[in-house]
PDB file of C-alpha atoms in Angstrom:
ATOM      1  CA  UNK A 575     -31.605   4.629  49.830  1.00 86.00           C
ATOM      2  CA  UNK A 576     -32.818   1.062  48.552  1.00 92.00           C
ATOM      3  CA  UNK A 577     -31.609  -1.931  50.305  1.00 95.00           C
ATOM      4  CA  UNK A 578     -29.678  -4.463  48.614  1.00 97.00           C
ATOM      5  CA  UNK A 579     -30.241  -8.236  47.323  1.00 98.00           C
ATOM      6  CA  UNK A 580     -28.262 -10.637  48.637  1.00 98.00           C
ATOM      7  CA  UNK A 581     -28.180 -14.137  46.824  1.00 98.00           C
ATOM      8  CA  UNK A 582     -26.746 -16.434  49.269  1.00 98.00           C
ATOM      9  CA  UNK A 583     -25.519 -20.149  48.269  1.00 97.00           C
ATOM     10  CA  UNK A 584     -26.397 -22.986  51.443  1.00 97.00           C
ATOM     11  CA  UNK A 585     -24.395 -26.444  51.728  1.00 97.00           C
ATOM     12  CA  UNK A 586     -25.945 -29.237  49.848  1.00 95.00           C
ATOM     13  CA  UNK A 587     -25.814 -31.729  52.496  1.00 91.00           C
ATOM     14  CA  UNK A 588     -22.805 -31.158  54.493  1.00 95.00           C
ATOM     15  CA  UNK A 589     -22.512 -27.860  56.607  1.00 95.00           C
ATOM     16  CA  UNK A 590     -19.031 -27.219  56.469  1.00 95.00           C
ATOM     17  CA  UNK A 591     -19.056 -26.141  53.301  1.00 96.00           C
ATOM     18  CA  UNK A 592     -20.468 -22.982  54.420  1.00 97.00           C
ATOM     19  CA  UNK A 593     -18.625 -19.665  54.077  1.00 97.00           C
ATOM     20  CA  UNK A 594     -17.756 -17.631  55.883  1.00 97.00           C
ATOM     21  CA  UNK A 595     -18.860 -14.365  53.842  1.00 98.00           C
ATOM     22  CA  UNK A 596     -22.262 -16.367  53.865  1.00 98.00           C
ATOM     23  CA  UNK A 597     -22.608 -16.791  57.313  1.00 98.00           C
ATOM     24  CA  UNK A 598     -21.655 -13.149  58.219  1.00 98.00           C
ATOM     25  CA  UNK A 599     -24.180 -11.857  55.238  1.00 98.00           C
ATOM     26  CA  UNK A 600     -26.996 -13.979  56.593  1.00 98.00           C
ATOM     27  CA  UNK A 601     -26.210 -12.348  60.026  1.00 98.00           C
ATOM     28  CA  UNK A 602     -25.887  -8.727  59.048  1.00 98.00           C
ATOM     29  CA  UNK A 603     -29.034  -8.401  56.663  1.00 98.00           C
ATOM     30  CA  UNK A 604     -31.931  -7.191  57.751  1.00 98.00           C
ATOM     31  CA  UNK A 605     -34.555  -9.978  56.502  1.00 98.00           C
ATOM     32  CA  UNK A 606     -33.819 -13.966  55.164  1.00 98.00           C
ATOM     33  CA  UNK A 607     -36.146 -14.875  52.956  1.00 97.00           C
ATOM     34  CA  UNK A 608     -36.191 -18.780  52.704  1.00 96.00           C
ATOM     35  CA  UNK A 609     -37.204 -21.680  50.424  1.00 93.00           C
ATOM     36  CA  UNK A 610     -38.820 -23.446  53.066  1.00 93.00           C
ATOM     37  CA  UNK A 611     -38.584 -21.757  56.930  1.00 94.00           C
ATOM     38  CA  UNK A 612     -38.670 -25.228  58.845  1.00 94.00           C
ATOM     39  CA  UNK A 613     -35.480 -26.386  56.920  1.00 93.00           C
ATOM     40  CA  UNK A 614     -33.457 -23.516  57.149  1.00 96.00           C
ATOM     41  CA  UNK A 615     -34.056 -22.713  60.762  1.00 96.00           C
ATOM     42  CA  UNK A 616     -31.904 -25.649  61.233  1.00 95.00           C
ATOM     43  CA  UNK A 617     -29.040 -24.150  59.429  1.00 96.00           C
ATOM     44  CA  UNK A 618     -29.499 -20.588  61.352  1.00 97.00           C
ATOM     45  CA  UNK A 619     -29.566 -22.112  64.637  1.00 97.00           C
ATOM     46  CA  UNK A 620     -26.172 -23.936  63.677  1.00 96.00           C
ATOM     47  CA  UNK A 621     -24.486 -21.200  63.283  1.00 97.00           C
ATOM     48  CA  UNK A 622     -26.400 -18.946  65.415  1.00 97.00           C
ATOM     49  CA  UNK A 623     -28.079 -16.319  63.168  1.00 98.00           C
ATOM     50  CA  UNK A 624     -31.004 -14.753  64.407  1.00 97.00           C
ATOM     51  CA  UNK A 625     -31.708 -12.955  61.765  1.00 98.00           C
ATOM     52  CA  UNK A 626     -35.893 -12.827  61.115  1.00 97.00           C
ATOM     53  CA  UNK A 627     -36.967 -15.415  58.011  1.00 97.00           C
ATOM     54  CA  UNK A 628     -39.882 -14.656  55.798  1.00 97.00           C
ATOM     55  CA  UNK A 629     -40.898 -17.578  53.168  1.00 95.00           C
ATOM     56  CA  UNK A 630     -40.180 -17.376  49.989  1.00 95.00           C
ATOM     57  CA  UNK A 631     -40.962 -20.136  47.363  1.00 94.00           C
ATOM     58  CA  UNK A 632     -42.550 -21.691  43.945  1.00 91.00           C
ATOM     59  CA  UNK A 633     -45.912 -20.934  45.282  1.00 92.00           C
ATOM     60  CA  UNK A 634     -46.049 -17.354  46.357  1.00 93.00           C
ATOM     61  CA  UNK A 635     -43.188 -16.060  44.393  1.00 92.00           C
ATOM     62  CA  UNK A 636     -44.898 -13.313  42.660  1.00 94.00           C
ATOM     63  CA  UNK A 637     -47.228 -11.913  45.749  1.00 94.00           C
ATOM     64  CA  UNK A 638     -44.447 -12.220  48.146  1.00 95.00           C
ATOM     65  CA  UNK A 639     -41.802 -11.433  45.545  1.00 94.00           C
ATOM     66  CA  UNK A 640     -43.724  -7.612  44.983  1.00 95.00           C
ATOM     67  CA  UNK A 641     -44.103  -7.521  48.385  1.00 96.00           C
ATOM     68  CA  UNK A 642     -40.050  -8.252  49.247  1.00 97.00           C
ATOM     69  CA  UNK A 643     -38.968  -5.578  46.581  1.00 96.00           C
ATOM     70  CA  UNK A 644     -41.175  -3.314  48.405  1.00 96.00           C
ATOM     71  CA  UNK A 645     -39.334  -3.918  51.487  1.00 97.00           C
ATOM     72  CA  UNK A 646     -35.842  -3.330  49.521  1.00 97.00           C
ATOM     73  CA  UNK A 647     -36.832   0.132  48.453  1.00 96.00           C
ATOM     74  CA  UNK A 648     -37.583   1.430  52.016  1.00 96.00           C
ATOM     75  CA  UNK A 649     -33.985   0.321  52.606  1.00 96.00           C
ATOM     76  CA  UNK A 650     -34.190  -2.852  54.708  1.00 97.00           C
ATOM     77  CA  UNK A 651     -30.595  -5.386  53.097  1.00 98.00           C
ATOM     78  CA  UNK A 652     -32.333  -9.104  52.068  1.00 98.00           C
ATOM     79  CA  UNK A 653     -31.150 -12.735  51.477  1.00 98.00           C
ATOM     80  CA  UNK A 654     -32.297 -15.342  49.814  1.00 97.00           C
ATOM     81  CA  UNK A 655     -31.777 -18.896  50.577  1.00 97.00           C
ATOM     82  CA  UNK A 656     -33.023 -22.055  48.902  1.00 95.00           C
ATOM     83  CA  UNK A 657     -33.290 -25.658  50.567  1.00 92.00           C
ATOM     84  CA  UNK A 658     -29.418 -26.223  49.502  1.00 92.00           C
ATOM     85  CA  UNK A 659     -27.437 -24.522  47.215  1.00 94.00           C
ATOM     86  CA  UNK A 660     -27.423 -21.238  45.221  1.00 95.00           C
ATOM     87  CA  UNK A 661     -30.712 -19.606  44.902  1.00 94.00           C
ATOM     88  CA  UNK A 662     -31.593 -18.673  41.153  1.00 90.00           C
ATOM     89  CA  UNK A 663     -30.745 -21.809  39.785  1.00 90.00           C
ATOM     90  CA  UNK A 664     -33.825 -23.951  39.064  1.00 84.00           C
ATOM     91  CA  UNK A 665     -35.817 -21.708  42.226  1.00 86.00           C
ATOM     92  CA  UNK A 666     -37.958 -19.155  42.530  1.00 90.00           C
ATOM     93  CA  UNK A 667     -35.192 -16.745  43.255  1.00 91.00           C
ATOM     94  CA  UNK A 668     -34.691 -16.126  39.318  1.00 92.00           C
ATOM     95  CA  UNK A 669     -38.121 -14.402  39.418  1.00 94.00           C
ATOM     96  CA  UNK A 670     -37.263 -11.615  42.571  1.00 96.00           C
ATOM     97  CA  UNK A 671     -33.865 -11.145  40.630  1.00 96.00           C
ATOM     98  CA  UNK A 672     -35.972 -10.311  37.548  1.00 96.00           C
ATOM     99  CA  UNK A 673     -38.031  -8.076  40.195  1.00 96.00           C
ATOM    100  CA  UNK A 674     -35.189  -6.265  41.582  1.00 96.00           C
ATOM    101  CA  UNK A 675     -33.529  -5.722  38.176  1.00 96.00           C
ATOM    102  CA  UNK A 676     -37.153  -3.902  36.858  1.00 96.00           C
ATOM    103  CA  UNK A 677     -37.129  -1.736  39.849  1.00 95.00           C
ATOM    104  CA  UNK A 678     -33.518  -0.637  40.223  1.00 95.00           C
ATOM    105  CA  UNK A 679     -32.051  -2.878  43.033  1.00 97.00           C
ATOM    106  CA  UNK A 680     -28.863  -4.074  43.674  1.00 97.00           C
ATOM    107  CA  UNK A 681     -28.283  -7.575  43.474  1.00 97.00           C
ATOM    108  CA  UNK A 682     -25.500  -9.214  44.397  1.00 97.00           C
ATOM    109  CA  UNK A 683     -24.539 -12.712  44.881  1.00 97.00           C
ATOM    110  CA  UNK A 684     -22.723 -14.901  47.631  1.00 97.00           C
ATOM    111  CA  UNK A 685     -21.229 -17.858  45.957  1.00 96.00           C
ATOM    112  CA  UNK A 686     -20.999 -21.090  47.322  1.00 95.00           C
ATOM    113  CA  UNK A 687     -22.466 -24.970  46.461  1.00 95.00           C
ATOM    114  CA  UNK A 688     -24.173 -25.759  43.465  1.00 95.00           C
ATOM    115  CA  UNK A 689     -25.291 -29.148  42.870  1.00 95.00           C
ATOM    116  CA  UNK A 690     -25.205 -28.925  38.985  1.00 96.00           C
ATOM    117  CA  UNK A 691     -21.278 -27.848  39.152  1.00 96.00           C
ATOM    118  CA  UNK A 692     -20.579 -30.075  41.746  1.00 97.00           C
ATOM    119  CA  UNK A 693     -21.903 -33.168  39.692  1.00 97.00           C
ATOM    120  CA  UNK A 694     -20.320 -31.723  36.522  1.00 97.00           C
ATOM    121  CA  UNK A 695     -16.766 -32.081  38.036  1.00 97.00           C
ATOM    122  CA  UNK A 696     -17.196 -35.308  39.676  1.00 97.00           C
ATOM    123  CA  UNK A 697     -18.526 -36.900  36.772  1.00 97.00           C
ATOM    124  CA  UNK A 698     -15.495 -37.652  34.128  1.00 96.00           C
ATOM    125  CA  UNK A 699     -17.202 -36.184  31.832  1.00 97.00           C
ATOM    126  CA  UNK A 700     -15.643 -33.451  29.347  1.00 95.00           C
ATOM    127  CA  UNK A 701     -16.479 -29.849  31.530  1.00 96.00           C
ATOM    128  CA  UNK A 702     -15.191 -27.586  29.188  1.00 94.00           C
ATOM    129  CA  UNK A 703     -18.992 -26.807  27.268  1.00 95.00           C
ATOM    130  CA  UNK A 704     -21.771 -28.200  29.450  1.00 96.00           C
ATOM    131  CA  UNK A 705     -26.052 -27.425  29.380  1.00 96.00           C
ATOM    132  CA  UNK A 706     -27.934 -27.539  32.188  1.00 96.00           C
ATOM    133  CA  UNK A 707     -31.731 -28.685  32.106  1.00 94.00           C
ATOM    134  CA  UNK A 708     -32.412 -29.049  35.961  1.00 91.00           C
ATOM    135  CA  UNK A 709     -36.059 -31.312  36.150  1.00 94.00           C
ATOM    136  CA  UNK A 710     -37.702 -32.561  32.376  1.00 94.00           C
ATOM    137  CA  UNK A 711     -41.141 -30.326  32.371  1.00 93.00           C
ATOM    138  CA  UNK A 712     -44.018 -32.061  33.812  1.00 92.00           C
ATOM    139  CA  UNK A 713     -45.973 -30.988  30.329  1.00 93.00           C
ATOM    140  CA  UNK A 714     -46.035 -33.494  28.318  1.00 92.00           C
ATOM    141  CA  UNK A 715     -45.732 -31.279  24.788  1.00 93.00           C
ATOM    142  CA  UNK A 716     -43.284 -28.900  26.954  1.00 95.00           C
ATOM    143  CA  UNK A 717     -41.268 -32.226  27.836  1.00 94.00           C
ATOM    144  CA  UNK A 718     -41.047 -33.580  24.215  1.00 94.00           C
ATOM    145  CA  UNK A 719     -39.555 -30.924  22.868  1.00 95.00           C
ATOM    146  CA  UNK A 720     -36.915 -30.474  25.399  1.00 95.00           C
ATOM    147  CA  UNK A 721     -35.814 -34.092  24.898  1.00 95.00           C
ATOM    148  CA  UNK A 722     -35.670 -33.348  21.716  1.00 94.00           C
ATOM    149  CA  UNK A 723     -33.242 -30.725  21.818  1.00 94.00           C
ATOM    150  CA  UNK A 724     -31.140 -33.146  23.826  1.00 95.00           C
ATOM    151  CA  UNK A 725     -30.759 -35.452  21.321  1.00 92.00           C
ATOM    152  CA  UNK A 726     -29.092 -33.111  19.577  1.00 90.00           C
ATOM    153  CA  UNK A 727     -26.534 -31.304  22.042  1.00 94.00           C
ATOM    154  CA  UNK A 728     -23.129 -32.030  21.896  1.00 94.00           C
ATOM    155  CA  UNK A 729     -22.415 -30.727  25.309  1.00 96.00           C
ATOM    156  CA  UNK A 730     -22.389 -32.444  28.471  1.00 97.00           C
ATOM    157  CA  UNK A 731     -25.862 -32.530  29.440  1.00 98.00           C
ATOM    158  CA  UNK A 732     -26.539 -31.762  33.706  1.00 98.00           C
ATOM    159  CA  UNK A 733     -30.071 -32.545  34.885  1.00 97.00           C
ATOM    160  CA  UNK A 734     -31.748 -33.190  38.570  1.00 96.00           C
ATOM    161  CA  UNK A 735     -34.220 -35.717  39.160  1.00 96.00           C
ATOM    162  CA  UNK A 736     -36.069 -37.005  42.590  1.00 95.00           C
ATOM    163  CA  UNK A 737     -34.953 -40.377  43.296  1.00 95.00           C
ATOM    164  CA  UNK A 738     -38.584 -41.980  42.568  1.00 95.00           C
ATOM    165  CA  UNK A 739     -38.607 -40.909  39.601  1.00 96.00           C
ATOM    166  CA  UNK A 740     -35.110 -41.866  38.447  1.00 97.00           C
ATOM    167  CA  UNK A 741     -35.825 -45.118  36.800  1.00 97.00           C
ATOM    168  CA  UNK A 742     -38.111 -43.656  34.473  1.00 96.00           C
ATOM    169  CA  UNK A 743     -36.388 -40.722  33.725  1.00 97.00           C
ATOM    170  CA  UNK A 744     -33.696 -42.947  32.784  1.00 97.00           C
ATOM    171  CA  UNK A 745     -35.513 -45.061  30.379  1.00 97.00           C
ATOM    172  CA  UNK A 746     -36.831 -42.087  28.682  1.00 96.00           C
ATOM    173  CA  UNK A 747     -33.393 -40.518  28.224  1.00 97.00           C
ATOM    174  CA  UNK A 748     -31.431 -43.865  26.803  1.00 96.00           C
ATOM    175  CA  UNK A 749     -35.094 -43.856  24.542  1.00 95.00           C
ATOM    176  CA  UNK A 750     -34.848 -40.411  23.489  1.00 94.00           C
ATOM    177  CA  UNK A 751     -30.753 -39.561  23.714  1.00 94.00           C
ATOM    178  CA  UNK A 752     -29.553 -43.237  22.478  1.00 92.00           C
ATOM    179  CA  UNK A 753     -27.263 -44.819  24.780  1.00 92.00           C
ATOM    180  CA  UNK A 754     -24.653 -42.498  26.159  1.00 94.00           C
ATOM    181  CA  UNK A 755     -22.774 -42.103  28.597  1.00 97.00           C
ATOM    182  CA  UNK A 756     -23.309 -41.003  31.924  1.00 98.00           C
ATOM    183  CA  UNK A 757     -22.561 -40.400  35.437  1.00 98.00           C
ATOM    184  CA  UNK A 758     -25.590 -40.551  38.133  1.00 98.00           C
ATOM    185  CA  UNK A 759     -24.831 -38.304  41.591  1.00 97.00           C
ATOM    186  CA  UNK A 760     -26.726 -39.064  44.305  1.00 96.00           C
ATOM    187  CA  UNK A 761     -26.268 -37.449  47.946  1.00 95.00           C
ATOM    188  CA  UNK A 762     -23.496 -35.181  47.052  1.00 96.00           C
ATOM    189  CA  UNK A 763     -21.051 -33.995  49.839  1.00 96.00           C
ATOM    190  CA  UNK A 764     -22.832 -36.353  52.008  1.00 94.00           C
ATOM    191  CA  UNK A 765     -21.495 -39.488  53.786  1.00 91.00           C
ATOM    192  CA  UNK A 766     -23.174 -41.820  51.058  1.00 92.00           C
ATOM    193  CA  UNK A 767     -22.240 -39.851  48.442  1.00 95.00           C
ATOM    194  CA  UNK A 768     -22.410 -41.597  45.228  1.00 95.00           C
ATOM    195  CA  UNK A 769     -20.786 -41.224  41.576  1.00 96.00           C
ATOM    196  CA  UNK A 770     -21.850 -44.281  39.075  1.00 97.00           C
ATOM    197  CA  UNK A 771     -20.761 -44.454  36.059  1.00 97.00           C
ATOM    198  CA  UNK A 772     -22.059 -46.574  33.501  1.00 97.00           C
ATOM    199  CA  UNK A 773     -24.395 -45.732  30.034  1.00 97.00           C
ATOM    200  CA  UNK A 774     -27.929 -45.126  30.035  1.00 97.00           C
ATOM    201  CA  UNK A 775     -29.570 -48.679  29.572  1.00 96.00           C
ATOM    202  CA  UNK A 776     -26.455 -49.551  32.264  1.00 97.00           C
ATOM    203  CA  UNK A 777     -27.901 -46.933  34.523  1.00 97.00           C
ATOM    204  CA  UNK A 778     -31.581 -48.425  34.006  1.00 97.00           C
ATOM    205  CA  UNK A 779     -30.305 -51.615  34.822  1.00 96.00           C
ATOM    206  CA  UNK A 780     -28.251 -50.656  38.120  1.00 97.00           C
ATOM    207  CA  UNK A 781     -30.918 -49.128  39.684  1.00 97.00           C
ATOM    208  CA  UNK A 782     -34.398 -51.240  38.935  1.00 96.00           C
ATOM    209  CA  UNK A 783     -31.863 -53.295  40.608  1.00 96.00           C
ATOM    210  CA  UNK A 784     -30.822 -51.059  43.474  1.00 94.00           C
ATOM    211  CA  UNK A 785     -33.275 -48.974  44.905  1.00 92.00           C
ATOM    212  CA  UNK A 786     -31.918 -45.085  44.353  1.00 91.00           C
ATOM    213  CA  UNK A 787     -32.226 -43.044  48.040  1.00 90.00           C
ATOM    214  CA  UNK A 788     -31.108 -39.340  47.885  1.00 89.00           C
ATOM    215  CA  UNK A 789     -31.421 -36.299  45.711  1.00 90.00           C
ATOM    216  CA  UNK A 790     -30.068 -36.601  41.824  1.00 96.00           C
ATOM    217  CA  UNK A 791     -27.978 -35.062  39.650  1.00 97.00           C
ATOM    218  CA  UNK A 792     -27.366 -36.944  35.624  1.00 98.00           C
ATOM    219  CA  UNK A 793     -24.865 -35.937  34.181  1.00 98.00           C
ATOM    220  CA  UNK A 794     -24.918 -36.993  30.100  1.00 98.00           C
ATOM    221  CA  UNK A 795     -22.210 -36.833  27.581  1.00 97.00           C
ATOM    222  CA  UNK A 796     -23.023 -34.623  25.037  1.00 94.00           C
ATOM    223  CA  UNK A 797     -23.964 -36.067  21.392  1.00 90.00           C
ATOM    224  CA  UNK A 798     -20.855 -36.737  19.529  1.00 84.00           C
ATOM    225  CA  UNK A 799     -19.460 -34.322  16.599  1.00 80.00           C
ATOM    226  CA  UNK A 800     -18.229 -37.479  14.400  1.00 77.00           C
ATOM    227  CA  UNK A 801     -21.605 -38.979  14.826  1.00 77.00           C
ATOM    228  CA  UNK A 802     -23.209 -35.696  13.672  1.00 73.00           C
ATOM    229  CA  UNK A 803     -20.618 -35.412  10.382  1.00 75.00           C
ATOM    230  CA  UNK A 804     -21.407 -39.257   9.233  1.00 72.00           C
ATOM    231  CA  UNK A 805     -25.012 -38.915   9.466  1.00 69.00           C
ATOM    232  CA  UNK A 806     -24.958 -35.921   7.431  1.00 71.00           C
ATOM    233  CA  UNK A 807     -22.709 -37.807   5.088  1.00 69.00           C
ATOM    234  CA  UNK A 808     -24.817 -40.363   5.219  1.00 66.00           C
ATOM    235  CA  UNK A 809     -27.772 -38.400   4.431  1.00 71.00           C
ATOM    236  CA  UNK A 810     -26.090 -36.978   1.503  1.00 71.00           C
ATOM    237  CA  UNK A 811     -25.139 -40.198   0.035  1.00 70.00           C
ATOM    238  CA  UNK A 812     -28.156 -41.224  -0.134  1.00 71.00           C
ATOM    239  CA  UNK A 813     -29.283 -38.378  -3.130  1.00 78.00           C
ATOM    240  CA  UNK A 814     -28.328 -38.813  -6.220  1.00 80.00           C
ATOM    241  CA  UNK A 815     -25.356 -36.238  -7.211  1.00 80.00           C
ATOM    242  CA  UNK A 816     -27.990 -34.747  -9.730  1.00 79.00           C
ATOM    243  CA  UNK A 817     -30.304 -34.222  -6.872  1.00 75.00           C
ATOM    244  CA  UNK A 818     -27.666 -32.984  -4.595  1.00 85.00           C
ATOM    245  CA  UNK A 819     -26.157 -30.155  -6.875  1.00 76.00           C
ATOM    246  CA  UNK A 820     -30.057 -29.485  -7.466  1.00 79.00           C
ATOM    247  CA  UNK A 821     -30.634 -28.846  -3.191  1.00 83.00           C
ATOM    248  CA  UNK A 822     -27.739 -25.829  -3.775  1.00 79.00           C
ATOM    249  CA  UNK A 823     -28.488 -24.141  -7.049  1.00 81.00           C
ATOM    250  CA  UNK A 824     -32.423 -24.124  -6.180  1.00 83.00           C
ATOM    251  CA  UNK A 825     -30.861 -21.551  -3.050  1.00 87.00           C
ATOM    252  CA  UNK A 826     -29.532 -19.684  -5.688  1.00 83.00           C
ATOM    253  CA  UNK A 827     -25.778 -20.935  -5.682  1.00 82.00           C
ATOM    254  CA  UNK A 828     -23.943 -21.051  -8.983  1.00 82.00           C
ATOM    255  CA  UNK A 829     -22.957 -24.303 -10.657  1.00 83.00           C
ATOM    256  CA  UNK A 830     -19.325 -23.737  -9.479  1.00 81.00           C
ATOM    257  CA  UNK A 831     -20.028 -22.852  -5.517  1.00 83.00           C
ATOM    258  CA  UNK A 832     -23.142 -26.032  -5.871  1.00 82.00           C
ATOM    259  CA  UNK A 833     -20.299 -28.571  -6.692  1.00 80.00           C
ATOM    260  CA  UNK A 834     -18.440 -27.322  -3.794  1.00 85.00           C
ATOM    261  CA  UNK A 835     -20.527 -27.367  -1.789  1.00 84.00           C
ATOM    262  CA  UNK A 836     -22.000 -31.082  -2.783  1.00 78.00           C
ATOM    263  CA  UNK A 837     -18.239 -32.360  -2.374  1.00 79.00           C
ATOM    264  CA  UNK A 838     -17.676 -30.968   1.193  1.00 82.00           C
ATOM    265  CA  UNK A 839     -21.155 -32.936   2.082  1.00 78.00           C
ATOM    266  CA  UNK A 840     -19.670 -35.692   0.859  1.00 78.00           C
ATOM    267  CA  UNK A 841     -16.223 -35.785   1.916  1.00 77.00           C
ATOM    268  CA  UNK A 842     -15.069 -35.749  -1.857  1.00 81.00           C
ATOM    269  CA  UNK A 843     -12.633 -33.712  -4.025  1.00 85.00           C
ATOM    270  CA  UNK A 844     -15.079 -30.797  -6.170  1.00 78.00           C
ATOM    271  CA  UNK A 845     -12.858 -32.674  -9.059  1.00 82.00           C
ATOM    272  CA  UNK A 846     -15.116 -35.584  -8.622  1.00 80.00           C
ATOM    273  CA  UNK A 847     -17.986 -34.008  -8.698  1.00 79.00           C
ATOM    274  CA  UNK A 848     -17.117 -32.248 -11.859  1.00 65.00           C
ATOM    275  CA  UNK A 849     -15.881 -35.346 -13.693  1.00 75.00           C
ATOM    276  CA  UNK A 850     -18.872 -37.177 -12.414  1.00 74.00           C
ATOM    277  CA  UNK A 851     -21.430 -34.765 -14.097  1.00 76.00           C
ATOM    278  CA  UNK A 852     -19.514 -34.232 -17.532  1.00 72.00           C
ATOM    279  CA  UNK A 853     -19.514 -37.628 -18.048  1.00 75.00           C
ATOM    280  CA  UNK A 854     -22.724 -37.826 -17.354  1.00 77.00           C
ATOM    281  CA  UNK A 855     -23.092 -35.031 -19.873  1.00 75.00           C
ATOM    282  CA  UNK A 856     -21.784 -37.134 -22.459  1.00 66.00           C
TER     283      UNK A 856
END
């Protein structure tokens, strides 16, 4: 019988938000593999696992991934750790999920701390609908076009970044995204733990000024819906009614379903629009 996967969620700074569930799992399975061995021997050894650790990361996450699923069909129960928080989200453990999911495993997951949530809630930003972009791609074509989709999402926006690279990464955001606002998180559950609040070109400012130490999360409010409607409106406005009733019927709308359409793009009564073009009629 094939062994199961166990996805197991780490603190993000401080250890006692470890569970309990993921403390016994991490004792009771067979193999750990781990993000980085020489980090997370420190949290085994705090709570006393012995369990054996195998490494598991960006770099040999398809050899070692083939070789783990191997291991899971002769039976042997594994766990999966990143550096801090819950593996699968912006780590190499989304590929041996993939793995296990081709081959028949059971996965399973032990929930816990995730950075992205926990900056989400902490930021006083709206929660209800939120995208999360973890690091911009290093490609420069790759990058554009995600930044470009940003500019145009109207949720909250949650993204990590390395604090050296946080200035810049700021300044390309309030370029790119306009100046919103937005909540920087920096060592979360930590003793310095940090929420600032401010806009983008505020955020620039603050820290060219103060150098930023710690892991980041950004947290961005989402493009506003009002915004949206009055550039549209906007956009509209700007074409002659002729032209506009012109966009529709070339799609193969009738006059009558064109001049309703025109009006709701304008914000207008369709009884405008039709006493606008039969005057111009006559």
């Amino acid at each position: 019988m094939a062994g199961t996967l166990y996805l197991v969620a780490t603190p993000i700074g401080n250890l006692e938000d470890m569970t309990f569930r993921a403390i016994r799992t991490l004792k009771e399975v067979d193999l750990i593999a781990a993000e980085d061995t020489r980090n997370s021997i420190k949290l085994l050894n705090h709570f006393e696992i012995q369990t054996p650790m195998t490494s598991y990361h960006e770099y040999n996450k398809f050899d070692k991934g083939r070789k783990l699923v191997e291991k899971l069909e002769e039976g042997l129960d594994i766990a999966v750790i990143t550096d801090a928080g819950t593996p699968g989200i912006s780590d190499p453990g989304e590929e041996l999920v993939k793995m296990c999911y081709e081959t028949g495993i059971r996965v399973t997951s032990v929930p816990g701390p995730a950075a992205c949530v926990t900056a989400l809630t902490m930021s006083g930003l709206p929660t209800r609908r939120f995208a999360f972009e973890a690091f911009l791609p290093t490609d420069k074509k790759e990058r554009e076009e995600v930044l470009k989709e940003m500019a145009a999402e109207t949720r909250t926006i949650v993204m990590y970044e390395a604090p050296h690279h946080l200035v810049k990464t700021l300044k390309l955001l309030s370029e790119r995204l306009g100046d919103r606002k937005v909540t920087v998180c920096r060592e979360l559950t930590k003793r310095h733990e940090t929420a600032f609040q401010s806009t983008l070109e505020g955020a620039v400012a603050y820290y060219e000024a103060n150098d930023p130490k710690g892991e980041c999360v950004i947290v961005i409010a989402g493009r506003s819906r009002e915004e949206i409607r009055q550039e549209e409106k906007a956009r509209w406005e700007d074409m002659s009614i002729e032209d506009h009733m012109e966009h529709y019927i070339s799609q193969g709308l009738d006059r009558k379903e064109a001049m309703k359409k025109v009006a709701k793009d304008r914000g207008v009564q369709k009884r405008e629009i039709y006493n606008y073009l039969e005057k111009q009629k006559s």
